[in-house]
XYZ file of C-alpha atoms in Angstrom:
351
model
C 1.564 -15.669 6.221
C 4.300 -14.375 8.561
C 6.337 -11.383 7.417
C 9.680 -12.642 6.057
C 12.690 -10.467 6.967
C 15.375 -12.847 5.675
C 16.069 -10.507 2.726
C 16.018 -7.400 4.909
C 18.909 -5.804 6.791
C 17.588 -5.773 10.367
C 19.031 -3.436 13.000
C 18.139 -3.894 16.662
C 18.828 -0.902 18.878
C 18.244 -0.132 22.537
C 16.404 3.041 23.482
C 19.531 4.433 25.195
C 21.537 3.893 22.001
C 18.953 5.607 19.807
C 18.180 8.488 22.176
C 20.009 10.397 24.877
C 18.386 8.915 27.978
C 21.246 9.629 30.346
C 18.995 11.645 32.684
C 16.379 8.928 33.221
C 18.980 6.166 33.217
C 21.039 7.989 35.825
C 17.922 8.618 37.919
C 17.010 4.934 37.850
C 20.432 3.940 39.134
C 20.299 6.606 41.813
C 16.873 5.432 42.972
C 18.025 1.823 43.068
C 21.024 2.821 45.161
C 18.891 4.806 47.616
C 15.833 2.584 48.040
C 15.491 -0.575 45.991
C 12.095 -1.412 47.435
C 10.410 1.698 46.049
C 12.766 2.485 43.137
C 10.669 0.889 40.389
C 7.524 2.773 41.380
C 9.370 6.096 41.654
C 11.028 5.518 38.286
C 7.670 4.659 36.749
C 6.158 7.865 38.116
C 9.056 9.880 36.694
C 8.723 8.303 33.228
C 4.953 8.815 33.162
C 5.403 12.473 34.092
C 7.907 12.978 31.261
C 6.421 10.743 28.583
C 5.479 13.664 26.331
C 8.917 15.296 26.486
C 10.991 14.946 23.338
C 14.222 12.940 23.607
C 17.439 14.163 21.994
C 19.316 11.918 19.529
C 21.769 9.379 20.912
C 24.915 7.997 19.297
C 23.023 5.562 17.070
C 20.399 8.010 15.830
C 22.212 9.295 12.696
C 22.946 5.736 11.546
C 19.368 4.552 12.071
C 17.941 7.574 10.295
C 20.256 7.107 7.304
C 19.607 3.350 7.065
C 15.842 3.808 7.162
C 16.238 6.350 4.380
C 17.413 3.547 2.074
C 13.858 2.230 1.967
C 13.043 4.994 -0.500
C 14.756 2.808 -3.109
C 12.427 -0.137 -2.528
C 10.167 -1.261 -5.344
C 6.389 -0.997 -5.268
C 5.936 -4.654 -6.163
C 7.962 -5.847 -3.155
C 6.385 -5.089 0.254
C 9.494 -6.210 2.144
C 11.624 -3.208 3.223
C 15.332 -3.030 2.458
C 16.048 -2.055 6.074
C 14.130 -2.715 9.281
C 14.875 -1.180 12.697
C 13.582 -2.740 15.915
C 13.596 -0.983 19.302
C 14.761 -3.445 21.973
C 14.429 -1.977 25.455
C 14.525 -3.137 29.070
C 11.789 -0.633 29.826
C 8.255 -1.842 30.316
C 5.761 -0.815 27.590
C 4.427 1.874 29.940
C 7.774 3.417 30.902
C 8.885 3.184 27.260
C 6.093 5.461 26.102
C 8.448 8.468 25.865
C 10.570 6.516 23.384
C 7.555 5.641 21.238
C 6.328 9.229 21.338
C 9.694 10.568 20.166
C 9.908 7.999 17.362
C 6.478 9.076 16.150
C 7.215 12.800 16.481
C 10.495 12.403 14.563
C 8.666 10.340 11.938
C 11.174 7.518 12.140
C 9.819 4.521 10.236
C 10.196 2.134 13.182
C 7.177 -0.101 13.645
C 8.504 -3.053 15.650
C 9.580 -3.039 19.268
C 10.365 -5.285 22.230
C 9.929 -3.983 25.789
C 11.133 -6.636 28.224
C 10.322 -5.061 31.610
C 13.809 -5.415 33.063
C 14.734 -8.748 31.478
C 17.759 -8.994 29.138
C 16.848 -8.320 25.521
C 19.513 -10.694 24.206
C 17.107 -13.639 24.155
C 14.952 -11.901 21.542
C 17.687 -11.106 19.017
C 17.041 -14.165 16.869
C 13.291 -13.812 17.217
C 13.523 -10.528 15.302
C 16.194 -11.783 12.802
C 18.564 -9.032 13.950
C 21.780 -8.629 11.916
C 23.311 -5.867 14.052
C 22.472 -4.983 17.649
C 23.421 -1.573 19.047
C 23.228 -1.035 22.799
C 24.758 0.792 25.747
C 24.161 -2.133 28.094
C 27.353 -4.128 28.609
C 25.606 -7.211 29.986
C 23.234 -7.432 27.004
C 26.104 -6.911 24.577
C 28.207 -9.649 26.148
C 25.318 -12.094 26.133
C 24.650 -11.493 22.439
C 28.288 -11.716 21.371
C 28.703 -14.957 23.317
C 25.686 -16.461 21.556
C 27.257 -15.730 18.179
C 23.864 -14.763 16.790
C 24.783 -11.360 15.342
C 27.187 -8.461 15.390
C 26.896 -6.259 18.470
C 28.368 -2.934 19.558
C 28.399 -1.001 22.802
C 27.863 2.559 21.659
C 30.182 5.170 23.058
C 29.046 8.621 24.115
C 28.029 11.003 21.309
C 30.949 12.976 19.819
C 31.957 16.081 21.733
C 32.022 18.035 18.471
C 28.753 17.840 16.538
C 29.449 17.036 12.902
C 27.072 17.053 9.977
C 26.702 13.570 8.531
C 25.223 12.694 5.168
C 21.454 12.214 5.013
C 21.589 10.792 1.493
C 24.340 8.197 1.943
C 25.010 5.594 4.642
C 28.689 5.647 5.606
C 30.171 2.913 7.813
C 33.773 2.350 8.873
C 35.139 -0.914 10.261
C 38.333 -2.052 11.910
C 39.652 -5.361 10.583
C 41.104 -7.857 13.049
C 38.736 -8.997 15.830
C 35.908 -7.162 14.048
C 35.506 -8.231 10.404
C 38.125 -10.939 10.795
C 38.876 -13.361 13.620
C 41.314 -12.637 16.452
C 43.851 -15.192 15.191
C 46.232 -12.733 13.556
C 45.875 -10.104 16.259
C 46.789 -12.725 18.849
C 50.025 -13.451 16.976
C 50.820 -9.729 16.931
C 50.094 -9.307 20.647
C 52.049 -12.396 21.744
C 54.865 -12.664 19.183
C 55.340 -9.137 17.892
C 55.055 -7.249 14.624
C 57.735 -9.137 12.691
C 56.116 -12.518 13.348
C 52.717 -11.082 12.449
C 53.915 -9.595 9.151
C 55.765 -12.781 8.222
C 52.748 -14.984 8.880
C 50.324 -12.717 7.003
C 52.635 -12.537 3.993
C 53.065 -16.319 3.899
C 49.299 -16.871 4.267
C 48.133 -14.129 1.921
C 46.317 -16.680 -0.279
C 44.519 -18.229 2.716
C 41.375 -16.241 3.630
C 41.169 -14.936 7.166
C 38.563 -16.569 9.386
C 35.373 -14.587 9.887
C 34.998 -12.208 12.815
C 31.769 -11.247 14.555
C 30.976 -8.570 11.944
C 31.633 -10.694 8.836
C 28.017 -11.773 8.370
C 26.742 -8.223 8.871
C 29.287 -6.899 6.333
C 28.236 -9.527 3.786
C 24.562 -8.637 4.163
C 25.370 -4.926 3.951
C 27.436 -5.542 0.810
C 24.589 -7.599 -0.687
C 22.233 -4.674 -0.078
C 24.742 -2.339 -1.709
C 24.942 -4.641 -4.740
C 21.148 -4.725 -4.955
C 21.109 -0.938 -4.956
C 23.853 -0.926 -7.584
C 21.611 -2.825 -9.977
C 18.940 -0.166 -9.582
C 21.444 2.651 -10.024
C 21.537 3.610 -6.336
C 24.695 1.804 -5.191
C 26.370 5.013 -4.090
C 23.813 5.262 -1.278
C 26.035 3.005 0.852
C 29.747 3.581 1.323
C 31.907 1.136 3.285
C 35.426 1.786 4.584
C 38.034 -0.422 6.223
C 40.264 1.499 8.643
C 42.968 -0.800 9.977
C 46.386 -0.599 11.618
C 47.692 -3.180 9.155
C 50.116 -2.132 6.434
C 52.288 -3.800 3.795
C 52.805 -6.750 3.463
C 49.825 -7.772 5.624
C 47.301 -5.832 3.569
C 47.325 -8.396 0.751
C 45.632 -11.080 2.846
C 42.851 -8.663 3.792
C 42.102 -7.712 0.189
C 42.093 -11.333 -0.939
C 39.892 -12.356 1.971
C 37.247 -9.777 1.096
C 37.438 -10.887 -2.526
C 36.841 -14.500 -1.467
C 33.763 -13.354 0.464
C 32.404 -11.581 -2.603
C 32.555 -8.283 -0.729
C 33.702 -5.120 -2.493
C 34.402 -2.296 -0.055
C 34.659 1.264 -1.306
C 37.656 2.541 0.653
C 40.500 0.906 2.582
C 43.104 2.579 4.773
C 46.144 0.553 5.863
C 47.649 2.893 8.422
C 50.516 0.885 9.911
C 49.917 2.167 13.433
C 49.241 5.786 12.463
C 46.393 7.365 14.463
C 43.008 6.611 12.876
C 41.216 9.824 13.787
C 42.366 11.946 10.841
C 41.151 9.368 8.330
C 37.894 8.889 10.226
C 37.304 12.631 10.347
C 37.799 12.836 6.586
C 35.561 9.820 5.878
C 32.933 11.139 8.326
C 31.026 7.891 8.982
C 27.659 7.477 10.631
C 29.486 5.029 12.884
C 32.934 3.448 13.317
C 33.329 -0.050 14.781
C 36.533 -1.091 16.584
C 37.501 -3.534 19.299
C 40.239 -1.527 21.028
C 39.747 1.343 23.444
C 43.053 2.899 22.399
C 41.437 3.750 19.049
C 37.921 4.404 20.301
C 38.844 6.881 23.023
C 40.062 9.297 20.347
C 37.580 8.398 17.638
C 34.487 8.862 19.829
C 35.333 12.539 20.288
C 34.971 13.096 16.540
C 32.663 10.455 15.043
C 29.947 8.142 16.414
C 31.736 4.993 17.577
C 30.870 1.500 18.748
C 32.912 -0.912 20.828
C 32.965 -4.479 19.493
C 33.231 -6.683 22.613
C 35.277 -9.864 22.770
C 33.584 -13.189 23.318
C 33.961 -14.506 26.862
C 35.922 -17.362 25.290
C 38.416 -14.975 23.715
C 42.004 -14.863 25.000
C 41.556 -11.075 25.081
C 38.521 -11.253 27.365
C 39.115 -10.074 30.923
C 42.548 -8.587 30.314
C 43.519 -4.970 29.804
C 41.452 -4.659 26.618
C 38.336 -3.893 28.613
C 35.076 -2.232 27.701
C 34.573 1.327 28.932
C 31.066 2.162 30.063
C 29.359 5.376 28.912
C 30.438 8.369 30.988
C 27.330 8.404 33.175
C 28.039 4.775 34.167
C 31.778 4.904 34.804
C 33.328 3.845 38.094
C 33.895 7.369 39.384
C 30.127 7.880 39.568
C 28.850 7.706 43.185
C 25.874 5.670 41.969
C 28.110 3.126 40.265
C 30.485 2.959 43.239
C 27.598 2.216 45.586
C 26.193 -0.331 43.170
C 29.494 -2.233 42.992
C 29.721 -2.358 46.776
C 26.466 -4.300 46.974
C 25.786 -7.979 46.204
C 24.645 -8.581 42.636
C 20.867 -8.774 42.318
C 18.511 -9.387 39.390
C 18.186 -6.441 37.031
C 14.933 -4.544 37.484
C 12.988 -2.709 34.823
C 15.023 0.190 33.498
C 15.727 2.273 30.448
C 17.907 0.512 27.906
């Protein structure tokens, strides 16, 4: 009988989101820019030579470690884990050996993996029943978000200031509009202004907001929290909403979550006040937001993930753009050379 993960919270994560692979990733891009014909072989040789070197944690590492720790509350009579983590990498199995070695050396309870040898991993999201996909690859993220199959985040660079996060409690912080909820209300705010937004939200406070890309993930996370509550371990997950909304628009949010059967632990309605002070105090394993204006500050203090817009979104392609990790930004000579060349199929690389 096949292993059933329908009752398990499944996290898919790329190797570059779990570990700091900026050196090998940067080398691959450099080799491709210099000599595409021999780049794959040279990259393979490099990875084989370094396969026994330990990788440092990436932005998603603290979250994965904390989530896997929840499995200690599983019952002996149920073999299905509470949380499952799947490595999903564009490396080949051979060039991904360093990742597998580090997972084993760190004793991370990750047993499933997908190495696609340069092909996009997005096509395998549903095959692994993934509820949340964490990646640094913009193309993979966009493909997943457009399919509507699960929540997805492009992880920002690790915080500049190393903070100690809880090892006993999973702490997650979410923005509201265009993350947990649809973009409908945010579009009114962007096109008609604050007064029109507040008026509409007050008038519609008894009408639940439509679901955003993270609604399903939040519901499954909340269901896991409720399951842990019944066994006396509910405090092992703590969920916070950190939003720029304020009165009177906060009422619709609270009633929407109630209609979903979701009970979050903390909510901060900041009314445009900078989010970083609250995030620093809450100290999450990760913060999810859709806007760079919030993420550029937050990522310096707490692990952060960019929630991309669907290609069908009215926000897609305008000034609310995704910023690549620092080693991939446009001022990099490798990236500049890459953009000056015709687009070609993606070869095997770390991801």
